[in-house]
Amino acid sequence: QVQLVESGGGSVEAGGSLRLSCAASGYSYSRYSYCMGWFRQAPGKEREGAAAIDKDGTTRYADSVKGRFTISKDNAKNTLYLQMNSLKPEDTAMYYCAATALCPRLQPRFFGYWGQGTQVTVSS
């Protein structure tokens, strides 16, 4: 099993920054390496991928966040991060941390473990 707990969400004005964290734990997480991702879901919209980082550190981003968001991880702390800069009102969403064994496409259906989410609100 893998447990994921997000934190760091909040309210910020457009152009501002936030850093999300995701603390990972569990027997399986400590024993195996996982591909980790950040997803987001705005009210009335489908959940979409924002960024992912593979076991070897390879990263991928959705076009909508490329150049503004940075995904990283601290293996010693079992923590995943998402640094979000130049935030826009359209970035407003619930942000979820997710994990999967093999790094697939940045789509929710490929990820099996999920956190509860942290809310990000960007005002204009």
PDB file of C-alpha atoms in Angstrom:
ATOM      1  CA  GLN A   1       0.000   0.000   0.000  1.00  0.00           C
ATOM      2  CA  VAL A   2       0.979   3.594  -0.603  1.00  0.00           C
ATOM      3  CA  GLN A   3      -0.355   6.545   1.371  1.00  0.00           C
ATOM      4  CA  LEU A   4      -0.105  10.056  -0.049  1.00  0.00           C
ATOM      5  CA  VAL A   5      -0.823  13.277   1.841  1.00  0.00           C
ATOM      6  CA  GLU A   6      -0.759  16.640   0.074  1.00  0.00           C
ATOM      7  CA  SER A   7      -0.179  20.032   1.670  1.00  0.00           C
ATOM      8  CA  GLY A   8       0.733  23.565   0.688  1.00  0.00           C
ATOM      9  CA  GLY A   9      -2.389  24.694  -1.078  1.00  0.00           C
ATOM     10  CA  GLY A  10      -3.948  28.074  -0.465  1.00  0.00           C
ATOM     11  CA  SER A  11      -5.129  31.313  -2.008  1.00  0.00           C
ATOM     12  CA  VAL A  12      -2.847  33.547  -4.012  1.00  0.00           C
ATOM     13  CA  GLU A  13      -3.164  36.417  -6.450  1.00  0.00           C
ATOM     14  CA  ALA A  14      -2.410  35.975 -10.120  1.00  0.00           C
ATOM     15  CA  GLY A  15       1.307  36.039 -10.772  1.00  0.00           C
ATOM     16  CA  GLY A  16       2.073  34.596  -7.367  1.00  0.00           C
ATOM     17  CA  SER A  17       3.679  31.312  -6.371  1.00  0.00           C
ATOM     18  CA  LEU A  18       2.896  28.281  -4.260  1.00  0.00           C
ATOM     19  CA  ARG A  19       4.756  25.083  -3.467  1.00  0.00           C
ATOM     20  CA  LEU A  20       2.788  21.905  -2.963  1.00  0.00           C
ATOM     21  CA  SER A  21       4.170  18.950  -1.054  1.00  0.00           C
ATOM     22  CA  CYS A  22       3.152  15.304  -1.042  1.00  0.00           C
ATOM     23  CA  ALA A  23       4.362  13.042   1.741  1.00  0.00           C
ATOM     24  CA  ALA A  24       4.476   9.390   0.719  1.00  0.00           C
ATOM     25  CA  SER A  25       4.488   6.420   3.058  1.00  0.00           C
ATOM     26  CA  GLY A  26       3.530   2.777   3.282  1.00  0.00           C
ATOM     27  CA  TYR A  27       5.134  -0.617   3.032  1.00  0.00           C
ATOM     28  CA  SER A  28       5.046  -0.739  -0.732  1.00  0.00           C
ATOM     29  CA  TYR A  29       6.378   2.785  -1.140  1.00  0.00           C
ATOM     30  CA  SER A  30       9.367   2.075   1.040  1.00  0.00           C
ATOM     31  CA  ARG A  31      10.140  -1.106  -0.854  1.00  0.00           C
ATOM     32  CA  TYR A  32       9.603  -0.097  -4.453  1.00  0.00           C
ATOM     33  CA  SER A  33      10.184   2.960  -6.602  1.00  0.00           C
ATOM     34  CA  TYR A  34       7.226   4.705  -8.109  1.00  0.00           C
ATOM     35  CA  CYS A  35       6.433   7.181 -10.810  1.00  0.00           C
ATOM     36  CA  MET A  36       4.853  10.205  -9.119  1.00  0.00           C
ATOM     37  CA  GLY A  37       2.495  12.755 -10.569  1.00  0.00           C
ATOM     38  CA  TRP A  38       0.480  15.873  -9.843  1.00  0.00           C
ATOM     39  CA  PHE A  39      -3.037  16.160 -11.180  1.00  0.00           C
ATOM     40  CA  ARG A  40      -5.680  18.819 -10.827  1.00  0.00           C
ATOM     41  CA  GLN A  41      -9.424  19.058 -11.083  1.00  0.00           C
ATOM     42  CA  ALA A  42     -11.405  22.266 -11.392  1.00  0.00           C
ATOM     43  CA  PRO A  43     -15.140  22.373 -10.571  1.00  0.00           C
ATOM     44  CA  GLY A  44     -17.160  20.867 -13.391  1.00  0.00           C
ATOM     45  CA  LYS A  45     -14.093  19.652 -15.250  1.00  0.00           C
ATOM     46  CA  GLU A  46     -12.321  16.347 -15.595  1.00  0.00           C
ATOM     47  CA  ARG A  47      -9.174  15.599 -13.654  1.00  0.00           C
ATOM     48  CA  GLU A  48      -6.098  16.382 -15.727  1.00  0.00           C
ATOM     49  CA  GLY A  49      -2.412  15.737 -15.425  1.00  0.00           C
ATOM     50  CA  ALA A  50      -0.063  18.605 -14.618  1.00  0.00           C
ATOM     51  CA  ALA A  51       3.335  16.986 -14.151  1.00  0.00           C
ATOM     52  CA  ALA A  52       5.041  13.675 -13.494  1.00  0.00           C
ATOM     53  CA  ILE A  53       8.480  12.503 -12.439  1.00  0.00           C
ATOM     54  CA  ASP A  54       9.816   9.046 -13.157  1.00  0.00           C
ATOM     55  CA  LYS A  55      12.009   6.869 -10.957  1.00  0.00           C
ATOM     56  CA  ASP A  56      15.124   8.144 -12.742  1.00  0.00           C
ATOM     57  CA  GLY A  57      14.089  11.782 -12.368  1.00  0.00           C
ATOM     58  CA  THR A  58      12.782  12.265 -15.877  1.00  0.00           C
ATOM     59  CA  THR A  59       9.997  14.845 -15.851  1.00  0.00           C
ATOM     60  CA  ARG A  60       7.084  15.631 -18.097  1.00  0.00           C
ATOM     61  CA  TYR A  61       4.578  18.472 -18.043  1.00  0.00           C
ATOM     62  CA  ALA A  62       1.247  19.381 -19.484  1.00  0.00           C
ATOM     63  CA  ASP A  63       1.514  22.167 -22.045  1.00  0.00           C
ATOM     64  CA  SER A  64      -0.653  24.385 -19.850  1.00  0.00           C
ATOM     65  CA  VAL A  65       1.915  24.442 -17.044  1.00  0.00           C
ATOM     66  CA  LYS A  66       5.193  24.008 -18.923  1.00  0.00           C
ATOM     67  CA  GLY A  67       7.667  26.726 -18.026  1.00  0.00           C
ATOM     68  CA  ARG A  68       5.717  27.753 -14.922  1.00  0.00           C
ATOM     69  CA  PHE A  69       5.532  24.585 -12.796  1.00  0.00           C
ATOM     70  CA  THR A  70       8.417  22.407 -11.641  1.00  0.00           C
ATOM     71  CA  ILE A  71       8.033  18.905 -10.231  1.00  0.00           C
ATOM     72  CA  SER A  72      10.727  17.480  -7.996  1.00  0.00           C
ATOM     73  CA  LYS A  73      11.209  14.882  -5.290  1.00  0.00           C
ATOM     74  CA  ASP A  74      13.340  14.327  -2.244  1.00  0.00           C
ATOM     75  CA  ASN A  75      13.864  10.578  -1.953  1.00  0.00           C
ATOM     76  CA  ALA A  76      15.402  10.860   1.501  1.00  0.00           C
ATOM     77  CA  LYS A  77      12.251  12.542   2.765  1.00  0.00           C
ATOM     78  CA  ASN A  78       9.823  10.519   0.617  1.00  0.00           C
ATOM     79  CA  THR A  79       8.326  13.812  -0.480  1.00  0.00           C
ATOM     80  CA  LEU A  80       7.149  15.055  -3.846  1.00  0.00           C
ATOM     81  CA  TYR A  81       6.944  18.760  -4.645  1.00  0.00           C
ATOM     82  CA  LEU A  82       5.278  20.989  -7.187  1.00  0.00           C
ATOM     83  CA  GLN A  83       6.638  24.514  -7.419  1.00  0.00           C
ATOM     84  CA  MET A  84       4.051  26.684  -9.120  1.00  0.00           C
ATOM     85  CA  ASN A  85       5.080  30.116 -10.383  1.00  0.00           C
ATOM     86  CA  SER A  86       3.297  32.773 -12.422  1.00  0.00           C
ATOM     87  CA  LEU A  87      -0.020  31.369 -11.310  1.00  0.00           C
ATOM     88  CA  LYS A  88      -3.121  32.179 -13.324  1.00  0.00           C
ATOM     89  CA  PRO A  89      -6.808  32.123 -12.339  1.00  0.00           C
ATOM     90  CA  GLU A  90      -7.235  29.094 -14.617  1.00  0.00           C
ATOM     91  CA  ASP A  91      -4.830  27.183 -12.358  1.00  0.00           C
ATOM     92  CA  THR A  92      -7.525  27.208  -9.669  1.00  0.00           C
ATOM     93  CA  ALA A  93      -8.308  23.582  -8.834  1.00  0.00           C
ATOM     94  CA  MET A  94      -7.968  20.790  -6.331  1.00  0.00           C
ATOM     95  CA  TYR A  95      -4.485  19.382  -6.745  1.00  0.00           C
ATOM     96  CA  TYR A  96      -3.820  15.688  -6.217  1.00  0.00           C
ATOM     97  CA  CYS A  97      -0.662  13.700  -5.771  1.00  0.00           C
ATOM     98  CA  ALA A  98      -0.617  10.249  -7.376  1.00  0.00           C
ATOM     99  CA  ALA A  99       1.682   7.265  -7.752  1.00  0.00           C
ATOM    100  CA  THR A 100       2.020   4.337 -10.101  1.00  0.00           C
ATOM    101  CA  ALA A 101       4.519   1.586 -10.711  1.00  0.00           C
ATOM    102  CA  LEU A 102       5.423   2.447 -14.311  1.00  0.00           C
ATOM    103  CA  CYS A 103       5.492   6.000 -15.633  1.00  0.00           C
ATOM    104  CA  PRO A 104       2.733   6.076 -18.236  1.00  0.00           C
ATOM    105  CA  ARG A 105       1.013   8.871 -20.029  1.00  0.00           C
ATOM    106  CA  LEU A 106       0.006  11.778 -17.839  1.00  0.00           C
ATOM    107  CA  GLN A 107      -3.562  10.558 -17.488  1.00  0.00           C
ATOM    108  CA  PRO A 108      -5.391   9.759 -14.240  1.00  0.00           C
ATOM    109  CA  ARG A 109      -6.458   6.268 -15.323  1.00  0.00           C
ATOM    110  CA  PHE A 110      -2.860   5.049 -15.276  1.00  0.00           C
ATOM    111  CA  PHE A 111      -2.246   6.025 -11.636  1.00  0.00           C
ATOM    112  CA  GLY A 112      -3.425   3.706  -8.865  1.00  0.00           C
ATOM    113  CA  TYR A 113      -2.631   5.562  -5.665  1.00  0.00           C
ATOM    114  CA  TRP A 114      -4.096   8.964  -4.808  1.00  0.00           C
ATOM    115  CA  GLY A 115      -4.000  11.525  -2.047  1.00  0.00           C
ATOM    116  CA  GLN A 116      -6.988  13.496  -0.786  1.00  0.00           C
ATOM    117  CA  GLY A 117      -6.001  16.704  -2.528  1.00  0.00           C
ATOM    118  CA  THR A 118      -5.143  20.262  -1.600  1.00  0.00           C
ATOM    119  CA  GLN A 119      -7.032  23.310  -2.875  1.00  0.00           C
ATOM    120  CA  VAL A 120      -5.315  26.021  -4.893  1.00  0.00           C
ATOM    121  CA  THR A 121      -7.223  29.229  -5.593  1.00  0.00           C
ATOM    122  CA  VAL A 122      -5.792  31.966  -7.791  1.00  0.00           C
ATOM    123  CA  SER A 123      -7.575  35.306  -7.873  1.00  0.00           C
ATOM    124  CA  SER A 124      -7.296  37.860 -10.641  1.00  0.00           C
TER     125      SER A 124
END
